[in-house]
Amino acid sequence: MTVKHSIRRQVALVFIGLMVLALLTLALCNRLFLEDFYVSSKMKILEDSMEFLNEHDIAQGSGDFSLYCTNNNLSYAVASANYSRVYTNMIEESGDLLAARLFGYMAGIDDSEPVVLKKTDQYTIQKNEDIRKETTYVEIWGQLDNGQSFIIRTPLESIRESVTISNRFYLYTGLGVGILATFIIWMVTKRLTRPVIELTKMSQRMAALDFDARYECGGDDEIGVLGSNFNAMSEKLESTISELKSANNELQKDIEKKTQIDEMRKEFLSNVSHELKTPIALIQGYAEGLQDNINEDEESRQFYCEVIIDEASKMNKMVKKLLTLNQLEFGNDQITMERFDIADLIRGVISSASILAEQKQVQIIFSKKDPVYVWADEFKVEEVVTNYLSNALNHVKNENIIEVRCILAKDKVRVTVFNTGDPIPEEDLEKIWIKFYKVDKARTRAYGGSGIGLSIVKAIMDSMNQQCGVKNYDNGVEFWFELEAKA
């Protein structure tokens, strides 16, 4: 491949461009900011001189202060409190004029139009023009701590002229440095590109080797040629590597899936064995009691039969829930998305649970009258609402109130089921969604809970890519889930 744009030329142009940019930037900064910097420096000197006067009584001698003013090109006039005495470092006429200007400033009768740079309760710093001398000054005037009035000024020399001169100097200097730097850069880049060219020639012979690197930056210089050769090598290997990675990826997925299935199988068997152990023992015990005629009266035999039927029913419900959960977790259960009124669905679930609520003397509140349309699997959402409401009925206490709400926010509908009672311990909040997990095992056993209901809720919401959760309050617990409100 022919080299169209030499690195040697590019490096030289970049360095020259940077030098030109630096010179232009410096000239622009001089033009825009040098005068402000100069005035700011003068203001600092004036403030320092005022502090010097505050710390030393000029009437006791002004040798050090006069030397400071000489070094910094300052003129001053200090008047006593009653203006009976004036101290200045200027000749008589100029000193009198400066003292007169001070009096005009203090009395507020000066007719000049100064530009105020800084003003405090004690002093004013301003930029003013002396018409007689045709000179612009930066001056500070005000009153010292001992009651004396003062004015200190320094001439503001022509900054613009200084900027022009300095810019011209930078231009001449930059041209000389640029010519010298161009020669040096040209010689250095010649040495730098020599090994790159050698490496390019070598890469052409290495194109058939197994390299995974690819050059993506492009370009027509020597590095571009080198990258093109590496691309040629990686193109030859691309199909083989792609097939290898695909096979490896599938193998990894199969291994992970097999491991997950083994772990789930072990956990499932352990939990099912634990959950079935108690009802099987009860059924066996009461059945043996019936067989041995431990209680001959009809009422006792009837009680034994009821226990056996109740425990068998609990086992049947648990097995059905396990089958449902298993289908959801393995993605075997088909999701049917449809638009329906969830408020109407909730009213139906509440109506089905009304008899149980009356028996427990529980008040269920749901005030939503208008339709609330969502997109979801209606059958599965009904199962979620039923689980939440059953859970609330089994744990409601104190005021015996269950409140169901539908909250519409943007494109989501949040359904909440709140019941008064004891909050869930904080350490259990994240665990209640795990199958077979029970916060209060004794109470769960009393109403026939298996610890699977909330796991089914979580699996259903995950299958629809929606969120669900739980929140504690001081007087109870709120379970919630969200659904899409728009197509």
mmCIF file of C-alpha atoms in Angstrom, residues 1-356:
data_model
loop_
_atom_site.group_PDB
_atom_site.id
_atom_site.type_symbol
_atom_site.label_atom_id
_atom_site.label_comp_id
_atom_site.label_asym_id
_atom_site.label_seq_id
_atom_site.Cartn_x
_atom_site.Cartn_y
_atom_site.Cartn_z
ATOM 1 C CA MET A 1 0.000 0.000 0.000
ATOM 2 C CA THR A 2 1.347 3.439 -0.952
ATOM 3 C CA VAL A 3 1.779 5.960 1.864
ATOM 4 C CA LYS A 4 -0.326 9.034 1.062
ATOM 5 C CA HIS A 5 0.126 11.090 4.229
ATOM 6 C CA SER A 6 3.507 10.840 5.923
ATOM 7 C CA ILE A 7 3.686 10.766 9.715
ATOM 8 C CA ARG A 8 6.803 12.875 9.465
ATOM 9 C CA ARG A 9 4.901 15.676 7.753
ATOM 10 C CA GLN A 10 1.893 15.348 10.088
ATOM 11 C CA VAL A 11 3.982 15.563 13.275
ATOM 12 C CA ALA A 12 5.840 18.616 11.982
ATOM 13 C CA LEU A 13 2.576 20.378 11.069
ATOM 14 C CA VAL A 14 1.019 19.549 14.455
ATOM 15 C CA PHE A 15 3.960 20.985 16.404
ATOM 16 C CA ILE A 16 4.127 24.105 14.247
ATOM 17 C CA GLY A 17 0.369 24.558 14.603
ATOM 18 C CA LEU A 18 0.625 24.247 18.391
ATOM 19 C CA MET A 19 3.346 26.905 18.520
ATOM 20 C CA VAL A 20 1.308 29.285 16.364
ATOM 21 C CA LEU A 21 -1.763 28.649 18.526
ATOM 22 C CA ALA A 22 0.255 29.312 21.693
ATOM 23 C CA LEU A 23 1.551 32.624 20.322
ATOM 24 C CA LEU A 24 -1.915 33.724 19.210
ATOM 25 C CA THR A 25 -3.403 32.745 22.557
ATOM 26 C CA LEU A 26 -0.719 34.676 24.411
ATOM 27 C CA ALA A 27 -1.291 37.761 22.245
ATOM 28 C CA LEU A 28 -5.057 37.543 22.779
ATOM 29 C CA CYS A 29 -4.642 37.182 26.552
ATOM 30 C CA ASN A 30 -2.359 40.239 26.543
ATOM 31 C CA ARG A 31 -4.948 42.202 24.608
ATOM 32 C CA LEU A 32 -7.927 41.165 26.770
ATOM 33 C CA PHE A 33 -6.590 40.682 30.280
ATOM 34 C CA LEU A 34 -3.251 42.457 30.760
ATOM 35 C CA GLU A 35 -4.783 45.872 31.542
ATOM 36 C CA ASP A 36 -7.169 44.389 34.132
ATOM 37 C CA PHE A 37 -4.300 42.479 35.719
ATOM 38 C CA TYR A 38 -2.164 45.628 35.780
ATOM 39 C CA VAL A 39 -4.955 47.685 37.451
ATOM 40 C CA SER A 40 -5.596 44.887 39.954
ATOM 41 C CA SER A 41 -1.907 44.864 40.897
ATOM 42 C CA LYS A 42 -1.948 48.652 41.371
ATOM 43 C CA MET A 43 -5.037 48.369 43.595
ATOM 44 C CA LYS A 44 -3.228 45.869 45.813
ATOM 45 C CA ILE A 45 -0.245 48.231 46.152
ATOM 46 C CA LEU A 46 -2.573 51.123 47.069
ATOM 47 C CA GLU A 47 -4.358 49.042 49.724
ATOM 48 C CA ASP A 48 -1.013 47.965 51.194
ATOM 49 C CA SER A 49 0.136 51.602 51.361
ATOM 50 C CA MET A 50 -3.088 52.552 53.193
ATOM 51 C CA GLU A 51 -2.448 49.780 55.735
ATOM 52 C CA PHE A 52 1.087 51.133 56.181
ATOM 53 C CA LEU A 53 -0.361 54.579 57.021
ATOM 54 C CA ASN A 54 -2.804 52.999 59.490
ATOM 55 C CA GLU A 55 0.049 51.276 61.295
ATOM 56 C CA HIS A 56 2.488 54.231 61.330
ATOM 57 C CA ASP A 57 1.746 57.840 62.259
ATOM 58 C CA ILE A 58 3.149 59.906 59.387
ATOM 59 C CA ALA A 59 3.600 62.836 61.732
ATOM 60 C CA GLN A 60 6.282 60.830 63.571
ATOM 61 C CA GLY A 61 8.324 60.461 60.395
ATOM 62 C CA SER A 62 7.725 59.196 56.866
ATOM 63 C CA GLY A 63 11.086 57.842 55.816
ATOM 64 C CA ASP A 64 10.051 54.230 55.290
ATOM 65 C CA PHE A 65 6.763 55.206 53.687
ATOM 66 C CA SER A 66 8.416 57.704 51.341
ATOM 67 C CA LEU A 67 10.859 55.001 50.230
ATOM 68 C CA TYR A 68 7.942 52.587 49.648
ATOM 69 C CA CYS A 69 6.162 55.240 47.563
ATOM 70 C CA THR A 70 9.309 55.950 45.530
ATOM 71 C CA ASN A 71 9.795 52.260 44.752
ATOM 72 C CA ASN A 72 6.169 51.867 43.640
ATOM 73 C CA ASN A 73 5.775 55.283 41.912
ATOM 74 C CA LEU A 74 3.161 56.521 44.428
ATOM 75 C CA SER A 75 2.166 60.104 45.271
ATOM 76 C CA TYR A 76 0.359 60.851 48.525
ATOM 77 C CA ALA A 77 -1.178 63.596 50.582
ATOM 78 C CA VAL A 78 -2.257 63.102 54.202
ATOM 79 C CA ALA A 79 -4.223 65.817 55.978
ATOM 80 C CA SER A 80 -4.762 66.141 59.713
ATOM 81 C CA ALA A 81 -8.285 65.863 61.079
ATOM 82 C CA ASN A 82 -8.869 69.643 60.844
ATOM 83 C CA TYR A 83 -6.853 70.006 57.607
ATOM 84 C CA SER A 84 -4.368 72.290 59.433
ATOM 85 C CA ARG A 85 -1.408 70.209 58.342
ATOM 86 C CA VAL A 86 -0.764 68.334 55.105
ATOM 87 C CA TYR A 87 1.982 65.746 54.553
ATOM 88 C CA THR A 88 2.988 64.951 50.970
ATOM 89 C CA ASN A 89 5.923 63.645 48.964
ATOM 90 C CA MET A 90 5.314 66.011 46.052
ATOM 91 C CA ILE A 91 6.718 69.470 45.314
ATOM 92 C CA GLU A 92 4.731 72.452 46.653
ATOM 93 C CA GLU A 93 2.406 73.161 43.722
ATOM 94 C CA SER A 94 1.677 69.548 42.943
ATOM 95 C CA GLY A 95 1.279 68.744 46.628
ATOM 96 C CA ASP A 96 -1.214 71.593 47.057
ATOM 97 C CA LEU A 97 -3.213 70.400 44.027
ATOM 98 C CA LEU A 98 -3.305 66.843 45.378
ATOM 99 C CA ALA A 99 -4.378 68.122 48.817
ATOM 100 C CA ALA A 100 -7.094 70.219 47.144
ATOM 101 C CA ARG A 101 -8.344 67.155 45.252
ATOM 102 C CA LEU A 102 -8.442 65.234 48.553
ATOM 103 C CA PHE A 103 -10.508 68.005 50.135
ATOM 104 C CA GLY A 104 -12.866 67.960 47.145
ATOM 105 C CA TYR A 105 -13.324 64.199 47.427
ATOM 106 C CA MET A 106 -13.925 64.321 51.196
ATOM 107 C CA ALA A 107 -16.310 67.276 50.919
ATOM 108 C CA GLY A 108 -18.118 65.781 47.936
ATOM 109 C CA ILE A 109 -17.580 68.868 45.761
ATOM 110 C CA ASP A 110 -15.232 67.377 43.181
ATOM 111 C CA ASP A 111 -16.732 67.623 39.688
ATOM 112 C CA SER A 112 -14.641 64.896 38.034
ATOM 113 C CA GLU A 113 -16.221 61.640 36.871
ATOM 114 C CA PRO A 114 -14.012 58.857 38.220
ATOM 115 C CA VAL A 115 -14.571 55.162 37.557
ATOM 116 C CA VAL A 116 -15.016 53.525 40.967
ATOM 117 C CA LEU A 117 -13.168 50.213 41.154
ATOM 118 C CA LYS A 118 -13.783 49.376 44.810
ATOM 119 C CA LYS A 119 -15.632 51.125 47.625
ATOM 120 C CA THR A 120 -15.753 50.356 51.359
ATOM 121 C CA ASP A 121 -16.824 52.295 54.467
ATOM 122 C CA GLN A 122 -13.199 53.397 55.017
ATOM 123 C CA TYR A 123 -11.855 54.034 51.530
ATOM 124 C CA THR A 124 -12.590 54.266 47.781
ATOM 125 C CA ILE A 125 -10.372 53.030 44.948
ATOM 126 C CA GLN A 126 -11.057 54.672 41.610
ATOM 127 C CA LYS A 127 -9.613 55.396 38.188
ATOM 128 C CA ASN A 128 -9.560 59.128 37.372
ATOM 129 C CA GLU A 129 -8.028 61.404 34.763
ATOM 130 C CA ASP A 130 -5.999 64.476 35.642
ATOM 131 C CA ILE A 131 -6.943 66.925 32.889
ATOM 132 C CA ARG A 132 -4.046 69.292 33.598
ATOM 133 C CA LYS A 133 -1.423 66.570 33.341
ATOM 134 C CA GLU A 134 -3.343 64.526 30.763
ATOM 135 C CA THR A 135 -2.604 61.413 32.788
ATOM 136 C CA THR A 136 -4.872 58.665 34.089
ATOM 137 C CA TYR A 137 -4.366 57.665 37.716
ATOM 138 C CA VAL A 138 -5.493 54.846 39.960
ATOM 139 C CA GLU A 139 -6.005 56.379 43.396
ATOM 140 C CA ILE A 140 -7.257 55.459 46.847
ATOM 141 C CA TRP A 141 -8.688 58.031 49.230
ATOM 142 C CA GLY A 142 -10.574 57.984 52.479
ATOM 143 C CA GLN A 143 -10.016 58.317 56.203
ATOM 144 C CA LEU A 144 -7.450 56.557 58.387
ATOM 145 C CA ASP A 145 -8.136 54.978 61.758
ATOM 146 C CA ASN A 146 -6.668 58.078 63.531
ATOM 147 C CA GLY A 147 -9.096 60.449 61.733
ATOM 148 C CA GLN A 148 -6.622 61.781 59.168
ATOM 149 C CA SER A 149 -7.732 62.017 55.536
ATOM 150 C CA PHE A 150 -5.520 60.617 52.829
ATOM 151 C CA ILE A 151 -5.129 60.199 49.093
ATOM 152 C CA ILE A 152 -2.558 57.969 47.383
ATOM 153 C CA ARG A 153 -2.284 57.755 43.608
ATOM 154 C CA THR A 154 -0.183 56.092 40.969
ATOM 155 C CA PRO A 155 -0.132 56.854 37.227
ATOM 156 C CA LEU A 156 -1.701 54.242 34.968
ATOM 157 C CA GLU A 157 0.695 53.961 32.071
ATOM 158 C CA SER A 158 -0.470 53.094 28.556
ATOM 159 C CA ILE A 159 -1.167 49.380 28.742
ATOM 160 C CA ARG A 160 -2.373 49.150 25.167
ATOM 161 C CA GLU A 161 0.979 50.421 23.893
ATOM 162 C CA SER A 162 2.728 47.863 26.099
ATOM 163 C CA VAL A 163 0.472 45.106 24.737
ATOM 164 C CA THR A 164 1.294 46.036 21.149
ATOM 165 C CA ILE A 165 4.995 46.053 21.851
ATOM 166 C CA SER A 166 4.884 42.708 23.664
ATOM 167 C CA ASN A 167 2.801 41.104 20.906
ATOM 168 C CA ARG A 168 5.336 42.270 18.324
ATOM 169 C CA PHE A 169 8.104 40.816 20.444
ATOM 170 C CA TYR A 170 6.285 37.485 20.730
ATOM 171 C CA LEU A 171 5.747 37.440 16.965
ATOM 172 C CA TYR A 172 9.431 37.943 16.160
ATOM 173 C CA THR A 173 10.523 35.508 18.829
ATOM 174 C CA GLY A 174 7.944 32.949 17.693
ATOM 175 C CA LEU A 175 9.086 33.114 14.085
ATOM 176 C CA GLY A 176 12.661 32.418 15.091
ATOM 177 C CA VAL A 177 11.727 29.606 17.453
ATOM 178 C CA GLY A 178 9.319 28.160 14.874
ATOM 179 C CA ILE A 179 11.974 27.939 12.160
ATOM 180 C CA LEU A 180 14.430 26.284 14.536
ATOM 181 C CA ALA A 181 11.780 23.912 15.925
ATOM 182 C CA THR A 182 10.630 22.939 12.423
ATOM 183 C CA PHE A 183 14.134 21.878 11.471
ATOM 184 C CA ILE A 184 14.553 19.864 14.706
ATOM 185 C CA ILE A 185 11.136 18.192 14.383
ATOM 186 C CA TRP A 186 11.806 17.274 10.768
ATOM 187 C CA MET A 187 15.049 15.546 11.684
ATOM 188 C CA VAL A 188 13.559 13.771 14.717
ATOM 189 C CA THR A 189 10.518 12.451 12.851
ATOM 190 C CA LYS A 190 12.788 11.050 10.171
ATOM 191 C CA ARG A 191 14.363 8.825 12.804
ATOM 192 C CA LEU A 192 11.001 7.940 14.390
ATOM 193 C CA THR A 193 9.384 6.755 11.146
ATOM 194 C CA ARG A 194 12.256 4.530 10.064
ATOM 195 C CA PRO A 195 11.414 1.626 12.485
ATOM 196 C CA VAL A 196 7.696 2.010 11.717
ATOM 197 C CA ILE A 197 8.378 1.442 8.026
ATOM 198 C CA GLU A 198 10.434 -1.604 8.876
ATOM 199 C CA LEU A 199 7.614 -2.946 11.053
ATOM 200 C CA THR A 200 5.142 -2.421 8.185
ATOM 201 C CA LYS A 201 7.227 -4.561 5.864
ATOM 202 C CA MET A 202 7.439 -7.287 8.518
ATOM 203 C CA SER A 203 3.691 -7.282 9.133
ATOM 204 C CA GLN A 204 3.037 -8.148 5.467
ATOM 205 C CA ARG A 205 4.838 -11.455 5.990
ATOM 206 C CA MET A 206 3.019 -12.100 9.286
ATOM 207 C CA ALA A 207 -0.481 -11.704 7.822
ATOM 208 C CA ALA A 208 -1.107 -15.463 7.851
ATOM 209 C CA LEU A 209 -0.456 -15.881 11.637
ATOM 210 C CA ASP A 210 -3.084 -16.211 14.343
ATOM 211 C CA PHE A 211 -3.607 -12.681 15.730
ATOM 212 C CA ASP A 212 -6.818 -11.419 17.305
ATOM 213 C CA ALA A 213 -6.003 -7.697 17.037
ATOM 214 C CA ARG A 214 -7.877 -5.437 14.603
ATOM 215 C CA TYR A 215 -7.013 -1.903 13.527
ATOM 216 C CA GLU A 216 -10.057 0.365 13.480
ATOM 217 C CA CYS A 217 -8.665 3.922 13.354
ATOM 218 C CA GLY A 218 -8.007 3.952 9.609
ATOM 219 C CA GLY A 219 -5.638 6.485 8.035
ATOM 220 C CA ASP A 220 -3.306 6.595 5.037
ATOM 221 C CA ASP A 221 0.022 6.854 6.863
ATOM 222 C CA GLU A 222 2.485 4.114 7.869
ATOM 223 C CA ILE A 223 0.419 3.163 10.945
ATOM 224 C CA GLY A 224 -2.628 2.868 8.687
ATOM 225 C CA VAL A 225 -0.743 0.402 6.465
ATOM 226 C CA LEU A 226 0.260 -1.609 9.546
ATOM 227 C CA GLY A 227 -3.324 -1.652 10.754
ATOM 228 C CA SER A 228 -4.545 -2.792 7.344
ATOM 229 C CA ASN A 229 -2.222 -5.785 7.484
ATOM 230 C CA PHE A 230 -3.423 -6.722 10.965
ATOM 231 C CA ASN A 231 -7.020 -6.451 9.720
ATOM 232 C CA ALA A 232 -6.164 -8.855 6.903
ATOM 233 C CA MET A 233 -4.941 -11.380 9.462
ATOM 234 C CA SER A 234 -7.951 -11.027 11.743
ATOM 235 C CA GLU A 235 -10.355 -11.338 8.782
ATOM 236 C CA LYS A 236 -8.859 -14.721 7.931
ATOM 237 C CA LEU A 237 -9.280 -15.876 11.518
ATOM 238 C CA GLU A 238 -12.670 -14.261 12.073
ATOM 239 C CA SER A 239 -14.866 -17.117 10.890
ATOM 240 C CA THR A 240 -12.952 -19.745 12.885
ATOM 241 C CA ILE A 241 -12.842 -17.682 16.081
ATOM 242 C CA SER A 242 -16.527 -16.762 15.714
ATOM 243 C CA GLU A 243 -17.540 -20.415 15.489
ATOM 244 C CA LEU A 244 -15.332 -21.309 18.437
ATOM 245 C CA LYS A 245 -16.759 -18.533 20.605
ATOM 246 C CA SER A 246 -20.336 -19.456 19.672
ATOM 247 C CA ALA A 247 -19.739 -23.085 20.593
ATOM 248 C CA ASN A 248 -18.030 -22.084 23.820
ATOM 249 C CA ASN A 249 -20.885 -19.728 24.703
ATOM 250 C CA GLU A 250 -23.508 -22.405 24.155
ATOM 251 C CA LEU A 251 -21.483 -24.877 26.193
ATOM 252 C CA GLN A 252 -21.205 -22.386 29.047
ATOM 253 C CA LYS A 253 -24.958 -21.798 28.985
ATOM 254 C CA ASP A 254 -25.628 -25.538 29.058
ATOM 255 C CA ILE A 255 -23.277 -26.006 32.022
ATOM 256 C CA GLU A 256 -24.838 -23.117 33.935
ATOM 257 C CA LYS A 257 -28.355 -24.360 33.200
ATOM 258 C CA LYS A 258 -27.506 -27.880 34.294
ATOM 259 C CA THR A 259 -25.935 -26.587 37.520
ATOM 260 C CA GLN A 260 -28.960 -24.404 38.177
ATOM 261 C CA ILE A 261 -31.358 -27.290 37.564
ATOM 262 C CA ASP A 262 -29.390 -29.552 39.908
ATOM 263 C CA GLU A 263 -29.396 -26.934 42.656
ATOM 264 C CA MET A 264 -33.104 -26.232 42.202
ATOM 265 C CA ARG A 265 -33.872 -29.947 42.256
ATOM 266 C CA LYS A 266 -31.956 -30.453 45.508
ATOM 267 C CA GLU A 267 -33.561 -27.409 47.109
ATOM 268 C CA PHE A 268 -37.009 -28.448 45.881
ATOM 269 C CA LEU A 269 -36.716 -31.969 47.249
ATOM 270 C CA SER A 270 -35.430 -30.701 50.588
ATOM 271 C CA ASN A 271 -38.204 -28.139 51.005
ATOM 272 C CA VAL A 272 -40.992 -30.422 49.817
ATOM 273 C CA SER A 273 -39.818 -33.180 52.144
ATOM 274 C CA HIS A 274 -39.829 -30.755 55.052
ATOM 275 C CA GLU A 275 -43.280 -29.338 54.221
ATOM 276 C CA LEU A 276 -44.921 -32.731 53.657
ATOM 277 C CA LYS A 277 -43.418 -34.346 56.730
ATOM 278 C CA THR A 278 -45.854 -32.750 59.205
ATOM 279 C CA PRO A 279 -49.145 -33.334 57.321
ATOM 280 C CA ILE A 280 -48.157 -36.913 56.422
ATOM 281 C CA ALA A 281 -47.319 -37.624 60.066
ATOM 282 C CA LEU A 282 -50.677 -36.166 61.161
ATOM 283 C CA ILE A 283 -52.612 -38.141 58.543
ATOM 284 C CA GLN A 284 -50.785 -41.341 59.468
ATOM 285 C CA GLY A 285 -51.315 -40.795 63.208
ATOM 286 C CA TYR A 286 -55.004 -40.030 62.976
ATOM 287 C CA ALA A 287 -55.592 -42.833 60.436
ATOM 288 C CA GLU A 288 -53.919 -45.351 62.773
ATOM 289 C CA GLY A 289 -56.079 -44.001 65.581
ATOM 290 C CA LEU A 290 -59.212 -44.676 63.541
ATOM 291 C CA GLN A 291 -57.945 -48.139 62.635
ATOM 292 C CA ASP A 292 -57.246 -49.052 66.285
ATOM 293 C CA ASN A 293 -60.611 -47.602 67.458
ATOM 294 C CA ILE A 294 -58.867 -45.400 70.049
ATOM 295 C CA ASN A 295 -62.036 -43.355 70.343
ATOM 296 C CA GLU A 296 -65.255 -45.272 69.861
ATOM 297 C CA ASP A 297 -67.678 -42.306 70.014
ATOM 298 C CA GLU A 298 -68.926 -40.830 66.743
ATOM 299 C CA GLU A 299 -67.818 -37.266 67.522
ATOM 300 C CA SER A 300 -64.160 -38.251 68.011
ATOM 301 C CA ARG A 301 -64.106 -40.323 64.850
ATOM 302 C CA GLN A 302 -65.613 -37.365 62.982
ATOM 303 C CA PHE A 303 -62.849 -35.077 64.360
ATOM 304 C CA TYR A 304 -60.161 -37.562 63.251
ATOM 305 C CA CYS A 305 -61.621 -37.649 59.759
ATOM 306 C CA GLU A 306 -61.772 -33.841 59.566
ATOM 307 C CA VAL A 307 -58.093 -33.552 60.523
ATOM 308 C CA ILE A 308 -57.122 -36.107 57.859
ATOM 309 C CA ILE A 309 -59.214 -34.318 55.186
ATOM 310 C CA ASP A 310 -57.864 -30.885 56.214
ATOM 311 C CA GLU A 311 -54.231 -32.003 56.086
ATOM 312 C CA ALA A 312 -54.765 -33.778 52.746
ATOM 313 C CA SER A 313 -56.364 -30.592 51.380
ATOM 314 C CA LYS A 314 -53.363 -28.543 52.493
ATOM 315 C CA MET A 315 -51.016 -30.998 50.791
ATOM 316 C CA ASN A 316 -53.091 -30.831 47.612
ATOM 317 C CA LYS A 317 -53.000 -27.018 47.562
ATOM 318 C CA MET A 318 -49.265 -26.966 48.146
ATOM 319 C CA VAL A 319 -48.610 -29.420 45.308
ATOM 320 C CA LYS A 320 -50.755 -27.345 42.928
ATOM 321 C CA LYS A 321 -48.868 -24.192 43.903
ATOM 322 C CA LEU A 322 -45.550 -25.955 43.404
ATOM 323 C CA LEU A 323 -46.588 -27.052 39.926
ATOM 324 C CA THR A 324 -47.660 -23.490 39.075
ATOM 325 C CA LEU A 325 -44.394 -22.052 40.415
ATOM 326 C CA ASN A 326 -42.362 -24.658 38.546
ATOM 327 C CA GLN A 327 -44.039 -23.737 35.242
ATOM 328 C CA LEU A 328 -43.430 -20.022 35.835
ATOM 329 C CA GLU A 329 -39.777 -20.419 36.810
ATOM 330 C CA PHE A 330 -38.945 -22.578 33.796
ATOM 331 C CA GLY A 331 -40.890 -20.379 31.381
ATOM 332 C CA ASN A 332 -43.283 -23.139 30.411
ATOM 333 C CA ASP A 333 -46.385 -21.103 31.228
ATOM 334 C CA GLN A 334 -47.597 -18.979 28.284
ATOM 335 C CA ILE A 335 -48.140 -15.263 28.982
ATOM 336 C CA THR A 336 -51.191 -13.736 27.257
ATOM 337 C CA MET A 337 -51.041 -9.927 27.249
ATOM 338 C CA GLU A 338 -54.434 -8.247 27.023
ATOM 339 C CA ARG A 339 -56.099 -4.981 28.001
ATOM 340 C CA PHE A 340 -58.564 -5.181 30.895
ATOM 341 C CA ASP A 341 -60.054 -3.167 33.758
ATOM 342 C CA ILE A 342 -58.013 -4.024 36.834
ATOM 343 C CA ALA A 343 -60.385 -2.115 39.130
ATOM 344 C CA ASP A 344 -63.186 -4.476 38.115
ATOM 345 C CA LEU A 345 -60.879 -7.478 38.670
ATOM 346 C CA ILE A 346 -60.047 -6.260 42.187
ATOM 347 C CA ARG A 347 -63.731 -5.816 43.031
ATOM 348 C CA GLY A 348 -64.343 -9.414 41.933
ATOM 349 C CA VAL A 349 -61.529 -10.781 44.138
ATOM 350 C CA ILE A 350 -62.785 -8.732 47.118
ATOM 351 C CA SER A 351 -66.313 -10.046 46.558
ATOM 352 C CA SER A 352 -65.015 -13.641 46.606
ATOM 353 C CA ALA A 353 -63.237 -13.008 49.901
ATOM 354 C CA SER A 354 -66.124 -11.123 51.534
ATOM 355 C CA ILE A 355 -67.464 -14.160 53.474
ATOM 356 C CA LEU A 356 -64.049 -14.865 55.007
#
